GROMACS .gro file of C-alpha atoms in nm:
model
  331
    1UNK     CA    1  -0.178  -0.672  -2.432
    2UNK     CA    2  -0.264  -0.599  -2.050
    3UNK     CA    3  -0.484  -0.823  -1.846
    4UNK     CA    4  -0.746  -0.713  -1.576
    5UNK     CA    5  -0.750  -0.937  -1.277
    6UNK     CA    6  -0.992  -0.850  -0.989
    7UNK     CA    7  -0.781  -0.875  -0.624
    8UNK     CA    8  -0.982  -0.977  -0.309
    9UNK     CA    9  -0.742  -1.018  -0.081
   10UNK     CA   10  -0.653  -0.712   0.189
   11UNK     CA   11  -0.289  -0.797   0.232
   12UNK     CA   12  -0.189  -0.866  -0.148
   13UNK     CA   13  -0.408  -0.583  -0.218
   14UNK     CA   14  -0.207  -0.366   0.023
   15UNK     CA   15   0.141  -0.478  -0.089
   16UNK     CA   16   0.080  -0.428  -0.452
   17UNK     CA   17   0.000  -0.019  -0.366
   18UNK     CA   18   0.298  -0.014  -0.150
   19UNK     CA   19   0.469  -0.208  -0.395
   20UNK     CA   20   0.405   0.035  -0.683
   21UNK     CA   21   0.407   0.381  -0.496
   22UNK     CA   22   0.006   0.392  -0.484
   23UNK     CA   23  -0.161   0.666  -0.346
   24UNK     CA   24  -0.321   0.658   0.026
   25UNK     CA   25  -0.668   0.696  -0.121
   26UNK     CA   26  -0.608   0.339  -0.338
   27UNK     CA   27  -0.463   0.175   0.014
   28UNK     CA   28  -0.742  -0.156   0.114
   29UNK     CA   29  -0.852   0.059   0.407
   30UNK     CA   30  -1.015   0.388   0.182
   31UNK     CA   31  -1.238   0.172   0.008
   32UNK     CA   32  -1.337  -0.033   0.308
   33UNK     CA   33  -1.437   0.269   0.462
   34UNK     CA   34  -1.649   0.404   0.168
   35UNK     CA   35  -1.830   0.016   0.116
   36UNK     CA   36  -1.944   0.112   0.461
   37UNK     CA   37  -2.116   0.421   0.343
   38UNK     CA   38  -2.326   0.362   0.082
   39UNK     CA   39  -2.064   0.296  -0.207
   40UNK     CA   40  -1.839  -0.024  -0.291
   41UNK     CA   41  -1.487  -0.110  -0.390
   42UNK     CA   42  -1.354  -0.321  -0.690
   43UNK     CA   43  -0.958  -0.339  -0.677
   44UNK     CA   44  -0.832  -0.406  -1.027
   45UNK     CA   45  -0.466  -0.566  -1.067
   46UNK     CA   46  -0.291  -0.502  -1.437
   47UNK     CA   47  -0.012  -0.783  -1.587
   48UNK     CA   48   0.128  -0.734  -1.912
   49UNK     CA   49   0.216  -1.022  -2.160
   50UNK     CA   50   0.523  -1.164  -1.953
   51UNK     CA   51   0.283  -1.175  -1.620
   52UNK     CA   52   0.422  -0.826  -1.462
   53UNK     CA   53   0.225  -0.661  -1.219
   54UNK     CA   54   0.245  -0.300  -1.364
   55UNK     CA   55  -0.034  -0.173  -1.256
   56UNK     CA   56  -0.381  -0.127  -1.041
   57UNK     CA   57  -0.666   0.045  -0.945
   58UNK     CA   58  -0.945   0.104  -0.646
   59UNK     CA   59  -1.226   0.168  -0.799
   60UNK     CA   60  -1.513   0.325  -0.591
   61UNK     CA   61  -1.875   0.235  -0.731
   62UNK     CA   62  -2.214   0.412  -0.593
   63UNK     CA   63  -2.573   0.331  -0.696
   64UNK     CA   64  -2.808   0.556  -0.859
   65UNK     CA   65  -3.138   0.589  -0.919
   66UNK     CA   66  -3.276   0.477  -1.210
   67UNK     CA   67  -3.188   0.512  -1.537
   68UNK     CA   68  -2.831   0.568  -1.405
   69UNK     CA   69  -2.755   0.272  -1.235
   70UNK     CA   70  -2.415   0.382  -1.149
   71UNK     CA   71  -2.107   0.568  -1.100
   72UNK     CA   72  -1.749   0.514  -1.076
   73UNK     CA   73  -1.471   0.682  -0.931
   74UNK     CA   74  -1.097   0.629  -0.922
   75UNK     CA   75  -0.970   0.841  -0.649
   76UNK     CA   76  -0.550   0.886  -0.751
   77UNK     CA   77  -0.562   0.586  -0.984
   78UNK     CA   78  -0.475   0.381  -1.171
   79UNK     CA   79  -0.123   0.332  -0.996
   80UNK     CA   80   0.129   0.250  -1.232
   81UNK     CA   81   0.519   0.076  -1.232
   82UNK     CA   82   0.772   0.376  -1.321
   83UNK     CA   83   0.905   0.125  -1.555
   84UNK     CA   84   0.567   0.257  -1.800
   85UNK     CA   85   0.588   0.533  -2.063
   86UNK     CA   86   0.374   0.777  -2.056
   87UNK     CA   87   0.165   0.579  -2.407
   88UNK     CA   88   0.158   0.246  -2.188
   89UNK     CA   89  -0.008   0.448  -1.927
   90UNK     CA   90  -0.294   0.510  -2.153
   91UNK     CA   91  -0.314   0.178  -2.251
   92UNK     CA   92  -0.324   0.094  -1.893
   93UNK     CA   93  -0.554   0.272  -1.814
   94UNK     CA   94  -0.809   0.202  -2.152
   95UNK     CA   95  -0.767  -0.200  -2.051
   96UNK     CA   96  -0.935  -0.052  -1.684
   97UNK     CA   97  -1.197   0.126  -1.847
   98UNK     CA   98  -1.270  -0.145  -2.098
   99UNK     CA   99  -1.309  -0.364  -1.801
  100UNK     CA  100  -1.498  -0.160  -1.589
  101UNK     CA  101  -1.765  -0.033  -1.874
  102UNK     CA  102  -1.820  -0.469  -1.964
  103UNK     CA  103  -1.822  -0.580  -1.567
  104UNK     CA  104  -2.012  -0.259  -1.372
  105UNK     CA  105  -2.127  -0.005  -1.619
  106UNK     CA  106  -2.320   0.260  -1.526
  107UNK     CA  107  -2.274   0.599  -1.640
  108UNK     CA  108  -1.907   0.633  -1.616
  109UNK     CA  109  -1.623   0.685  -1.437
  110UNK     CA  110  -1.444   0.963  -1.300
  111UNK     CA  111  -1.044   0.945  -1.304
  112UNK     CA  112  -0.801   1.123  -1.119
  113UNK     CA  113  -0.507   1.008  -1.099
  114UNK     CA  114  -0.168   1.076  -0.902
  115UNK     CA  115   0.037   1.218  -1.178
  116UNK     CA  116   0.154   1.583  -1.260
  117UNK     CA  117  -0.035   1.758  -1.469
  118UNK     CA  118   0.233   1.755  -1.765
  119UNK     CA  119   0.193   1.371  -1.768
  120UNK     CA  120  -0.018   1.311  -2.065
  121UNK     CA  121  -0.298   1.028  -1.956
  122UNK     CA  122  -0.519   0.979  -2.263
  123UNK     CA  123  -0.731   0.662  -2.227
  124UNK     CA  124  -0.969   0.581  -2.486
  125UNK     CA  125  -1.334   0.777  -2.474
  126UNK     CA  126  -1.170   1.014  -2.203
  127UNK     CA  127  -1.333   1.384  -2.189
  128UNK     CA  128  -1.257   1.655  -1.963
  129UNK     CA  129  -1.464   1.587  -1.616
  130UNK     CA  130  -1.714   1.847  -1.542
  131UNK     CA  131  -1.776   1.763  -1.197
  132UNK     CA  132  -1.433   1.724  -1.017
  133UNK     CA  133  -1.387   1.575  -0.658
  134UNK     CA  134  -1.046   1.577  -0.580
  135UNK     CA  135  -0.884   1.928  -0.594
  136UNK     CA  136  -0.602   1.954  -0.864
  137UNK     CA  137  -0.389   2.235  -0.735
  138UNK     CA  138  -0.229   2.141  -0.398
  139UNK     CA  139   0.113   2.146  -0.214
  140UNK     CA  140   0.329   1.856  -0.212
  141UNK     CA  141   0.616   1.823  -0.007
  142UNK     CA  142   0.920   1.674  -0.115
  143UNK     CA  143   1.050   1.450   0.182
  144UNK     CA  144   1.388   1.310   0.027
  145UNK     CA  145   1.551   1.571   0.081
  146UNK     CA  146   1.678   1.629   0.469
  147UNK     CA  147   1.474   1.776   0.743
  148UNK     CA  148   1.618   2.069   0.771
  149UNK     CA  149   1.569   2.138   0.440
  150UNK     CA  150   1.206   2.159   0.389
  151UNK     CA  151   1.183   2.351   0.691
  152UNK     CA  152   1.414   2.634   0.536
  153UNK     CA  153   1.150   2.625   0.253
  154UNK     CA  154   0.882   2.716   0.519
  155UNK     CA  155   0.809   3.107   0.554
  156UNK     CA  156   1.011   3.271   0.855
  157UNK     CA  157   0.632   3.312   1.074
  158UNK     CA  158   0.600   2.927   1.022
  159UNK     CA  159   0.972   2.844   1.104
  160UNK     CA  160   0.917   3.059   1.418
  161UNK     CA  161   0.640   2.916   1.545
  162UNK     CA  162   0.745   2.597   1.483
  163UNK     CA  163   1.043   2.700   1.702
  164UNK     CA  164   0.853   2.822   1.948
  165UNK     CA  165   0.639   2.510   1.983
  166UNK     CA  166   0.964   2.352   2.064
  167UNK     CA  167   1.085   2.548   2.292
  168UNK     CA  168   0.820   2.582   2.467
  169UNK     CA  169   0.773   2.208   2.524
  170UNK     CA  170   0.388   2.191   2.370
  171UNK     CA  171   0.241   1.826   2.462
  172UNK     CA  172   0.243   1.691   2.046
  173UNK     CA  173   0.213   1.343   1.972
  174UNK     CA  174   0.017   1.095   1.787
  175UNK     CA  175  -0.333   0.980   1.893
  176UNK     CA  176  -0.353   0.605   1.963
  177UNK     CA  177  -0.653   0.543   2.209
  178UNK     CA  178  -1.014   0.540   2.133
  179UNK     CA  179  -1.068   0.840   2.395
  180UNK     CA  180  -0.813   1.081   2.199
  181UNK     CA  181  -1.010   1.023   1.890
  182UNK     CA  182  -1.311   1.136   2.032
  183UNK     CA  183  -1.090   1.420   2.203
  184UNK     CA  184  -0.996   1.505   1.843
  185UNK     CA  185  -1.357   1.458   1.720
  186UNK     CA  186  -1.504   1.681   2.006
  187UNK     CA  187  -1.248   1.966   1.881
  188UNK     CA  188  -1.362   1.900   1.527
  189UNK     CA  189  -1.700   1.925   1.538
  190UNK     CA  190  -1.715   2.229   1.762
  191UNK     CA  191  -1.474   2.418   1.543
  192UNK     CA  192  -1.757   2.323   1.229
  193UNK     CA  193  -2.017   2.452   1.455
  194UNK     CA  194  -1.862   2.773   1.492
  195UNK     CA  195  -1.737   2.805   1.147
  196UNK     CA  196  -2.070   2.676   0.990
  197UNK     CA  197  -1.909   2.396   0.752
  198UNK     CA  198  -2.059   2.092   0.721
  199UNK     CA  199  -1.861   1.721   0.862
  200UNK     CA  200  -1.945   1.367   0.821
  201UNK     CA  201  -2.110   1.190   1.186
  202UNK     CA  202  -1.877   1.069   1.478
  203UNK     CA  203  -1.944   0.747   1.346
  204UNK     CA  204  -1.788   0.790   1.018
  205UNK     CA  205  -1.438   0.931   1.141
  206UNK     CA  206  -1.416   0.661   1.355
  207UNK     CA  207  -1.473   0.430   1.082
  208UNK     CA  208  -1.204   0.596   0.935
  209UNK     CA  209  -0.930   0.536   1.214
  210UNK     CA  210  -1.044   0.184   1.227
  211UNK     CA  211  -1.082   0.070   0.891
  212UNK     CA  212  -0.727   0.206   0.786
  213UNK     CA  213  -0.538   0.105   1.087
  214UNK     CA  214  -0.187   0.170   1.061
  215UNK     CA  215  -0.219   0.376   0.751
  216UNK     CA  216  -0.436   0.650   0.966
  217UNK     CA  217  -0.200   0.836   1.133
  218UNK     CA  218  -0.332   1.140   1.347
  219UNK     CA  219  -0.117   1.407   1.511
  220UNK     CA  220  -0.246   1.655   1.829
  221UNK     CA  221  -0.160   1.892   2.035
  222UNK     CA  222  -0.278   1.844   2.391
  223UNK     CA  223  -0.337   2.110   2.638
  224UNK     CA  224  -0.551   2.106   2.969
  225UNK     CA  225  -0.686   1.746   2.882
  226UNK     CA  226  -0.812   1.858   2.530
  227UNK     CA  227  -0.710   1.832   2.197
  228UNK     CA  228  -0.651   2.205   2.096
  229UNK     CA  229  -0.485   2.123   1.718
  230UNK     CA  230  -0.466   1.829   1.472
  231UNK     CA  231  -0.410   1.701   1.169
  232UNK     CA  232  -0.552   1.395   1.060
  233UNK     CA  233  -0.370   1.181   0.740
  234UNK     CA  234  -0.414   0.862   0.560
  235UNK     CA  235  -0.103   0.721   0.462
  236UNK     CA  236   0.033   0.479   0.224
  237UNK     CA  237   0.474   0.333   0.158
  238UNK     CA  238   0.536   0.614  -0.064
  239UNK     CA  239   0.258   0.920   0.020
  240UNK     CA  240   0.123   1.088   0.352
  241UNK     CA  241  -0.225   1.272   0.280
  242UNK     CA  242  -0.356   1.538   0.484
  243UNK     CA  243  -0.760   1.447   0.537
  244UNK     CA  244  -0.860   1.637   0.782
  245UNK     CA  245  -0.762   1.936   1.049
  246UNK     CA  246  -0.855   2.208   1.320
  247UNK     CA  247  -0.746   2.390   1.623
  248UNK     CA  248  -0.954   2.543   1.926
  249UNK     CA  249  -0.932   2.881   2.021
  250UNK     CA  250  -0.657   2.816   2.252
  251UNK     CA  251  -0.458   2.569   2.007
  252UNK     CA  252  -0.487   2.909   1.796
  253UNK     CA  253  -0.337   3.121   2.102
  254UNK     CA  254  -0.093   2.874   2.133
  255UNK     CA  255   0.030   2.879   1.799
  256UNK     CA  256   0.009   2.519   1.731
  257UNK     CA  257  -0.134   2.437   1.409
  258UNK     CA  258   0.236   2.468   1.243
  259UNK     CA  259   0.391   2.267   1.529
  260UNK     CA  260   0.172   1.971   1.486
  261UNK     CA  261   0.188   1.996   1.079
  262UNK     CA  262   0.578   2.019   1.113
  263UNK     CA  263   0.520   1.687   1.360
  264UNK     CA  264   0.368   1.531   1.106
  265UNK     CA  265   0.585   1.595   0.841
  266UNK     CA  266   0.878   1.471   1.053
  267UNK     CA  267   0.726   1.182   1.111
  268UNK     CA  268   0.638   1.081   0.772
  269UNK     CA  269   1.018   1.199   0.655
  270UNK     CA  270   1.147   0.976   0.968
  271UNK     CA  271   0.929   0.649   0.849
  272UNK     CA  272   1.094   0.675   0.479
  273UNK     CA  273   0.807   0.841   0.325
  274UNK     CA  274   0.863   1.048  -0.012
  275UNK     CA  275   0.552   1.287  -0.040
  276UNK     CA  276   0.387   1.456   0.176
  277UNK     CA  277   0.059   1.609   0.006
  278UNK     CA  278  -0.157   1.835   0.201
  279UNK     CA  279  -0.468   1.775   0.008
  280UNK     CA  280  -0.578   2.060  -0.206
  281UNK     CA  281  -0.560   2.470  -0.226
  282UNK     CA  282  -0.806   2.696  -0.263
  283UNK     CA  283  -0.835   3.065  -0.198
  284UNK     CA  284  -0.914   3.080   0.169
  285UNK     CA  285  -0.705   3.108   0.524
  286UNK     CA  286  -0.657   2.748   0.555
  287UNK     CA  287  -0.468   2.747   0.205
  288UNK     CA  288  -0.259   3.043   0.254
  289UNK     CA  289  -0.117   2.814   0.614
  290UNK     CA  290  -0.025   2.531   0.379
  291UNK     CA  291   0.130   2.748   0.171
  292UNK     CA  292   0.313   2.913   0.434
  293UNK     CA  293   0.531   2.542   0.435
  294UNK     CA  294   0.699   2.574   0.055
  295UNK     CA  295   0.773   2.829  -0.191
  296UNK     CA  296   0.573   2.617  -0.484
  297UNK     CA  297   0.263   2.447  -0.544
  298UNK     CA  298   0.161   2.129  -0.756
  299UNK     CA  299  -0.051   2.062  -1.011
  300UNK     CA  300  -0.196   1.746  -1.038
  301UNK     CA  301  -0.374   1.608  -1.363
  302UNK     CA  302  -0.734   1.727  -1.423
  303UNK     CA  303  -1.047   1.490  -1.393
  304UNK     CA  304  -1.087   1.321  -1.651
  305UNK     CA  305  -1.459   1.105  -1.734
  306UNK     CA  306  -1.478   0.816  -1.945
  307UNK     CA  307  -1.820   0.782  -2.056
  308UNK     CA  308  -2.017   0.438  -2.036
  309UNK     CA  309  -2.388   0.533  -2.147
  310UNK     CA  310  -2.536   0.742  -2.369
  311UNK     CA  311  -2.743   0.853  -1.978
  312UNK     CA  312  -2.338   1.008  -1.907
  313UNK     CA  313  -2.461   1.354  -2.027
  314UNK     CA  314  -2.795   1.358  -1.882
  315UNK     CA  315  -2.659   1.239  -1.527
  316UNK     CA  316  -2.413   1.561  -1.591
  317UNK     CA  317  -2.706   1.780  -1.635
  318UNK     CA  318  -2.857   1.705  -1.327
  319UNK     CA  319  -2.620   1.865  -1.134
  320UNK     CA  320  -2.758   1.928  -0.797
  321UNK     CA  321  -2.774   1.590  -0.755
  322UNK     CA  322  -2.426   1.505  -0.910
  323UNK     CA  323  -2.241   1.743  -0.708
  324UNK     CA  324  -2.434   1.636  -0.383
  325UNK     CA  325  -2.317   1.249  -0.435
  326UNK     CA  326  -1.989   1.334  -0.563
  327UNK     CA  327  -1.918   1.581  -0.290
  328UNK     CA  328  -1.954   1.301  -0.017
  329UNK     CA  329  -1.683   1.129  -0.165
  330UNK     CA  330  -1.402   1.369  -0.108
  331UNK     CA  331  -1.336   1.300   0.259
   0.00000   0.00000   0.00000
């Protein structure tokens, strides 16, 4: 018997995610910064019989037009206490769904939760998602093991040039003031221009550095008063999550997209973290770099949709639209 208690409270929100190795993406700050564009945040807290907090979830709600009403998302949730078998899991997660379907409805929601793909999560009504946000396949770093050990699972270009960063004294550190953001925003939003991919507004990724706070952590390589390479994370106790990241033309010269990653993984291996996830591989440049870092990859569990309405396979259908609302979620 598991009860679902809605939390509105930042800092007990924040310790029970720390508490219970959450993900960055169920941290208070993530689903601030999506109620300020155009969706809203319920944080769910989970007790069993005795009263033990062995469980949670953010859950990320946007409006639809109507018949829809709504949709859900749980972006690397439900968290859960490792003290759970893989059955009370499910059950977990069914008491969130159960919830969620009788207090916000809607179509559905979307679940994709931090857990290996082998992990069985099964909650009642679940079908296979057809419109995934988060991608499944990544790279995730293991950071208990010392230093020098994940960098001899790096490839010997990356070691080098991460070598060569060092040696050659390249100005890396974290961003802190309001003008470096908008030094790593410039570098950003030229580098999309050029490319031709599409980014969120100024306004937005500034939203993001302020609404999360500590748990945004940003790491740049400076050269001739610019920002020539960075790598932008959110961060939880347990998890460091790659968001975003790009280099100029001269951060490329330089070599410093590895240096600054490496930075970044030092630091999150220095402030006790455990994972280091770089968000997602695909089949492009970008993915073979973060690949150059480990000799594996992960798997996380696919998407899973629990289905509220009998509208679930209609809204489905209209996919355009699904994919376009969806999409804005990722980052």
């Amino acid at each position: 018997m598991y009860t679902v208690t809605p939390i509105s409270d930042h800092t007990t929100w924040d310790t029970l995610v720390d508490l219970l190795a959450g993900h960055p993406l169920q941290k208070w700050g993530w689903g601030q910064l999506k109620s300020a564009h155009n969706w809203s945040a319920t944080r769910l807290l989970v007790t069993n019989a005795a009263g033990d907090r062995v469980a949670g979830a953010q859950v990320l709600h946007r409006h639809l037009p109507f018949p829809f009403q709504s949709v859900s998302h749980m972006p690397r949730g439900p968290f859960f206490s490792t003290a759970l078998t893989s059955t009370e899991r499910t059950d977990v997660t069914t008491a969130l769904t159960t919830w969620l379907k009788e207090h916000t409805g809607g179509v559905g929601v979307t679940i994709e939760p931090d857990l290996d793909a082998t992990e069985p999560l099964t909650p009642a009504g679940a079908v296979a998602s057809p419109n995934p946000i988060l991608y499944p396949t990544t790279l995730i770093l293991d950071l208990t093991q010392p230093a020098d050990d994940i960098l001899a699972g790096a490839s010997k270009t990356t070691r080098y040039d991460i070598r060569k960063g060092a040696k050659n004294n390249l100005d890396i550190r974290r961003v802190v003031t309001d003008s470096e953001v908008d030094a790593v925003l410039a570098t950003y939003r030229a580098n999309a221009e050029r490319v031709g991919f599409a980014i969120h507004s100024d306004e937005y990724y500034r939203d993001v550095h302020r609404l999360l706070g500590e748990d945004s952590f940003i790491a740049a390589c400076f050269a001739d008063g610019e920002v020539v390479s960075f790598v932008w994370l959110a961060k939880s106790a347990t998890t460091w999550f790659e968001l975003y990241a790009s280099a100029t033309d001269q951060g490329r010269k330089l070599r410093a997209n590895a240096p600054v990653k490496w930075f970044a993984i030092e630091q999150a291996h220095t402030q006790g973290a455990t994972r280091y996830d770089m968000n997602g591989l695909l089949n492009d440049g970008i993915s073979d770099f973060k690949r150059s870092f480990a000799k594996h990859e992960n798997t996380l569990h696919p998407s899973i949709d629990v289905p509220f309405s009998s509208l679930y396979t209609a809204w489905n259908k209209a996919l355009p639209t699904a994919k376009k609302v969806l999409r804005k979620i990722r980052g």
